Amino acid sequence: MSAYHTWHLAPVVVASQQLRVASKPGALAHGSQDIPSQMLAEWVATETGPRALHLGGGTGLVSAVAAVVGGARHLWCADRSVVGAEAARRTVAANGLILGETAHVAHAHGSAAFAEPPVVDTATIRIPTDKLAMHQLLWDAWQRLAVGGRCAVAGANDEGAKSAARALEALAGSVRVVSQYGGCRLVVATKTPASDVVPPAFQSPFLDPAVMHALPVVTGHTTVSLFTRPGVFSWEHLDEATRILLDTMVVHPGESVLDVGCGAGALGLTAVAAYGARRALLLDADADAVRCTARAIAEGGLQAAEVRASDIAEAAGDERFDVVLTNPPFHVGKATALDLPRQFMADAWATLVPGGRLYLVANRTLPYERVLAEWFGTVRTVHDGRRFKVLSAIR
């Protein structure tokens, strides 16, 4: 197993209690401390209720502390990243909690994925950077919170923590700043009978998890109808890098295609609809990206396409492909994480048939050629633009 896919359990001390937290490359704050999660963990150690919900799980630390230190008897934790959800599962299990009984973990953006969405005494949120996605989690948590229950929200100031505090105040009427350090803050609000008014900031239709944004993508004479949601990569429009790769990639009729980090599915679905690929497997770590792509496949009648939640190409298993398409991310949260694109390239090589082709788009300043050469040998630049480049290599 590669270093990227190897999980570790690290000791973390909260309120004089040592817990174990699961992490690996690609997980939130791997190799360092995530201050907002630490803030929330310190708060739930003394303030949690018997039924606790945590959204934006990241590592599972907050939920584990809520039970082991805070005494919560029932936990629900959801994270939109497949890596974050797996970290939470591993963390709660490593600290003696029973998954499916006292603890429930979902790979989802919010609590709707739970078989029985909970009513809770405490809701905690490690905020995402996307403002609308943050509003979705706040609204979700607020609806799950019993009257008299408390909602705690934490994040870095440059991730939108101040905006999140204002949004929570709009819901609750008032908030209390509990903790500030390291450029981060934690605020808490109590739900009262009078705090059920819907503020203007929470009247977006996207607070309903079923609502999606329609995004048509035109290639030649073919239009592929995509669907997106806040927090999915470039959800409001087709990003420039993906457009360049769509115009540069070569897919022949009858070939099989793997789209790694598919987002809303523009590359893989176009390969089927416009270029006649006989099979396209689309993979993404983001729960809403997977839901959106699944809808596009169903409504477009694209029976040759399939989407799976995946940590890079892990969910492809032993299947091999003629073409791999990817626009690899190089951030986890706000931090640059070059372990991520390196593993995208390694997985691309591993999933190609001999003679298979990789097409990768990236910011032209990123030094990917050397890493690709380690796997493929020869690397070609098939597009060299002002901002983006497309690299191609053959296994």
mmCIF file of N, CA, C and O in Angstrom, residues 155-191:
data_model
loop_
_atom_site.group_PDB
_atom_site.id
_atom_site.type_symbol
_atom_site.label_atom_id
_atom_site.label_comp_id
_atom_site.label_asym_id
_atom_site.label_seq_id
_atom_site.Cartn_x
_atom_site.Cartn_y
_atom_site.Cartn_z
ATOM 1 N N GLY A 155 -13.985 28.111 12.759
ATOM 2 C CA GLY A 155 -13.239 28.138 11.507
ATOM 3 C C GLY A 155 -12.173 29.208 11.571
ATOM 4 O O GLY A 155 -12.121 30.009 12.522
ATOM 5 N N ALA A 156 -11.327 29.238 10.567
ATOM 6 C CA ALA A 156 -10.304 30.273 10.471
ATOM 7 C C ALA A 156 -10.931 31.557 9.930
ATOM 8 O O ALA A 156 -11.885 31.522 9.149
ATOM 9 N N ASN A 157 -10.388 32.687 10.350
ATOM 10 C CA ASN A 157 -10.917 33.964 9.874
ATOM 11 C C ASN A 157 -10.817 34.080 8.360
ATOM 12 O O ASN A 157 -11.712 34.632 7.711
ATOM 13 N N ASP A 158 -9.738 33.550 7.771
ATOM 14 C CA ASP A 158 -9.605 33.635 6.312
ATOM 15 C C ASP A 158 -10.389 32.548 5.584
ATOM 16 O O ASP A 158 -10.347 32.462 4.363
ATOM 17 N N GLU A 159 -11.110 31.716 6.329
ATOM 18 C CA GLU A 159 -12.026 30.745 5.737
ATOM 19 C C GLU A 159 -13.474 31.216 5.808
ATOM 20 O O GLU A 159 -14.372 30.533 5.316
ATOM 21 N N GLY A 160 -13.721 32.349 6.460
ATOM 22 C CA GLY A 160 -15.080 32.863 6.581
ATOM 23 C C GLY A 160 -15.683 32.727 7.959
ATOM 24 O O GLY A 160 -16.907 32.737 8.104
ATOM 25 N N ALA A 161 -14.853 32.620 9.005
ATOM 26 C CA ALA A 161 -15.373 32.439 10.357
ATOM 27 C C ALA A 161 -16.223 33.625 10.807
ATOM 28 O O ALA A 161 -17.248 33.450 11.473
ATOM 29 N N LYS A 162 -15.808 34.840 10.456
ATOM 30 C CA LYS A 162 -16.592 36.011 10.854
ATOM 31 C C LYS A 162 -17.944 36.030 10.152
ATOM 32 O O LYS A 162 -18.971 36.366 10.747
ATOM 33 N N SER A 163 -17.952 35.647 8.870
ATOM 34 C CA SER A 163 -19.208 35.564 8.135
ATOM 35 C C SER A 163 -20.117 34.490 8.734
ATOM 36 O O SER A 163 -21.327 34.681 8.851
ATOM 37 N N ALA A 164 -19.532 33.359 9.119
ATOM 38 C CA ALA A 164 -20.310 32.282 9.746
ATOM 39 C C ALA A 164 -20.904 32.750 11.059
ATOM 40 O O ALA A 164 -22.060 32.430 11.389
ATOM 41 N N ALA A 165 -20.143 33.526 11.833
ATOM 42 C CA ALA A 165 -20.656 34.040 13.105
ATOM 43 C C ALA A 165 -21.845 34.965 12.868
ATOM 44 O O ALA A 165 -22.850 34.902 13.594
ATOM 45 N N ARG A 166 -21.752 35.826 11.842
ATOM 46 C CA ARG A 166 -22.873 36.726 11.535
ATOM 47 C C ARG A 166 -24.102 35.935 11.084
ATOM 48 O O ARG A 166 -25.240 36.279 11.433
ATOM 49 N N ALA A 167 -23.870 34.892 10.303
ATOM 50 C CA ALA A 167 -24.992 34.084 9.834
ATOM 51 C C ALA A 167 -25.665 33.367 10.994
ATOM 52 O O ALA A 167 -26.902 33.285 11.063
ATOM 53 N N LEU A 168 -24.869 32.832 11.921
ATOM 54 C CA LEU A 168 -25.448 32.171 13.092
ATOM 55 C C LEU A 168 -26.210 33.179 13.948
ATOM 56 O O LEU A 168 -27.290 32.881 14.471
ATOM 57 N N GLU A 169 -25.675 34.377 14.065
ATOM 58 C CA GLU A 169 -26.369 35.426 14.826
ATOM 59 C C GLU A 169 -27.707 35.775 14.183
ATOM 60 O O GLU A 169 -28.701 36.031 14.883
ATOM 61 N N ALA A 170 -27.762 35.768 12.847
ATOM 62 C CA ALA A 170 -29.022 36.043 12.160
ATOM 63 C C ALA A 170 -30.067 34.978 12.489
ATOM 64 O O ALA A 170 -31.261 35.279 12.598
ATOM 65 N N LEU A 171 -29.620 33.737 12.661
ATOM 66 C CA LEU A 171 -30.540 32.657 13.021
ATOM 67 C C LEU A 171 -30.988 32.753 14.475
ATOM 68 O O LEU A 171 -32.170 32.565 14.797
ATOM 69 N N ALA A 172 -30.026 33.014 15.369
ATOM 70 C CA ALA A 172 -30.283 32.884 16.797
ATOM 71 C C ALA A 172 -30.660 34.184 17.487
ATOM 72 O O ALA A 172 -31.244 34.169 18.573
ATOM 73 N N GLY A 173 -30.301 35.320 16.889
ATOM 74 C CA GLY A 173 -30.534 36.604 17.537
ATOM 75 C C GLY A 173 -29.294 37.122 18.236
ATOM 76 O O GLY A 173 -29.052 38.323 18.294
ATOM 77 N N SER A 174 -28.487 36.221 18.774
ATOM 78 C CA SER A 174 -27.238 36.621 19.421
ATOM 79 C C SER A 174 -26.288 35.436 19.448
ATOM 80 O O SER A 174 -26.725 34.278 19.422
ATOM 81 N N VAL A 175 -25.004 35.737 19.493
ATOM 82 C CA VAL A 175 -23.985 34.691 19.609
ATOM 83 C C VAL A 175 -22.969 35.129 20.655
ATOM 84 O O VAL A 175 -22.845 36.316 20.979
ATOM 85 N N ARG A 176 -22.234 34.151 21.158
ATOM 86 C CA ARG A 176 -21.181 34.418 22.128
ATOM 87 C C ARG A 176 -19.861 33.883 21.583
ATOM 88 O O ARG A 176 -19.782 32.724 21.175
ATOM 89 N N VAL A 177 -18.843 34.750 21.534
ATOM 90 C CA VAL A 177 -17.516 34.306 21.128
ATOM 91 C C VAL A 177 -16.889 33.580 22.308
ATOM 92 O O VAL A 177 -16.651 34.172 23.360
ATOM 93 N N VAL A 178 -16.622 32.303 22.131
ATOM 94 C CA VAL A 178 -16.095 31.468 23.210
ATOM 95 C C VAL A 178 -14.581 31.402 23.177
ATOM 96 O O VAL A 178 -13.916 31.374 24.214
ATOM 97 N N SER A 179 -14.021 31.389 21.961
ATOM 98 C CA SER A 179 -12.579 31.183 21.850
ATOM 99 C C SER A 179 -12.057 31.880 20.600
ATOM 100 O O SER A 179 -12.708 31.874 19.557
ATOM 101 N N GLN A 180 -10.865 32.494 20.724
ATOM 102 C CA GLN A 180 -10.174 33.103 19.591
ATOM 103 C C GLN A 180 -8.675 32.905 19.774
ATOM 104 O O GLN A 180 -8.118 33.345 20.770
ATOM 105 N N TYR A 181 -8.048 32.237 18.839
ATOM 106 C CA TYR A 181 -6.589 32.170 18.825
ATOM 107 C C TYR A 181 -6.156 31.579 17.491
ATOM 108 O O TYR A 181 -6.934 30.930 16.792
ATOM 109 N N GLY A 182 -4.896 31.829 17.145
ATOM 110 C CA GLY A 182 -4.340 31.275 15.914
ATOM 111 C C GLY A 182 -5.062 31.718 14.659
ATOM 112 O O GLY A 182 -5.082 30.986 13.668
ATOM 113 N N GLY A 183 -5.686 32.914 14.671
ATOM 114 C CA GLY A 183 -6.431 33.371 13.505
ATOM 115 C C GLY A 183 -7.745 32.650 13.302
ATOM 116 O O GLY A 183 -8.306 32.676 12.198
ATOM 117 N N CYS A 184 -8.258 32.000 14.353
ATOM 118 C CA CYS A 184 -9.506 31.238 14.288
ATOM 119 C C CYS A 184 -10.436 31.685 15.408
ATOM 120 O O CYS A 184 -10.012 32.309 16.378
ATOM 121 N N ARG A 185 -11.690 31.344 15.273
ATOM 122 C CA ARG A 185 -12.645 31.672 16.329
ATOM 123 C C ARG A 185 -13.734 30.625 16.425
ATOM 124 O O ARG A 185 -14.041 29.927 15.452
ATOM 125 N N LEU A 186 -14.319 30.541 17.629
ATOM 126 C CA LEU A 186 -15.458 29.662 17.884
ATOM 127 C C LEU A 186 -16.558 30.501 18.516
ATOM 128 O O LEU A 186 -16.310 31.243 19.468
ATOM 129 N N VAL A 187 -17.773 30.413 17.949
ATOM 130 C CA VAL A 187 -18.925 31.134 18.496
ATOM 131 C C VAL A 187 -20.039 30.142 18.785
ATOM 132 O O VAL A 187 -20.144 29.085 18.144
ATOM 133 N N VAL A 188 -20.869 30.494 19.758
ATOM 134 C CA VAL A 188 -21.946 29.609 20.214
ATOM 135 C C VAL A 188 -23.249 30.395 20.283
ATOM 136 O O VAL A 188 -23.264 31.572 20.667
ATOM 137 N N ALA A 189 -24.350 29.731 19.923
ATOM 138 C CA ALA A 189 -25.683 30.326 20.033
ATOM 139 C C ALA A 189 -26.644 29.289 20.602
ATOM 140 O O ALA A 189 -26.465 28.081 20.403
ATOM 141 N N THR A 190 -27.664 29.767 21.291
ATOM 142 C CA THR A 190 -28.699 28.902 21.868
ATOM 143 C C THR A 190 -29.988 29.082 21.095
ATOM 144 O O THR A 190 -30.386 30.212 20.778
ATOM 145 N N LYS A 191 -30.648 27.976 20.794
ATOM 146 C CA LYS A 191 -31.914 28.038 20.059
ATOM 147 C C LYS A 191 -33.065 28.300 21.025
ATOM 148 O O LYS A 191 -33.239 27.589 22.013
#
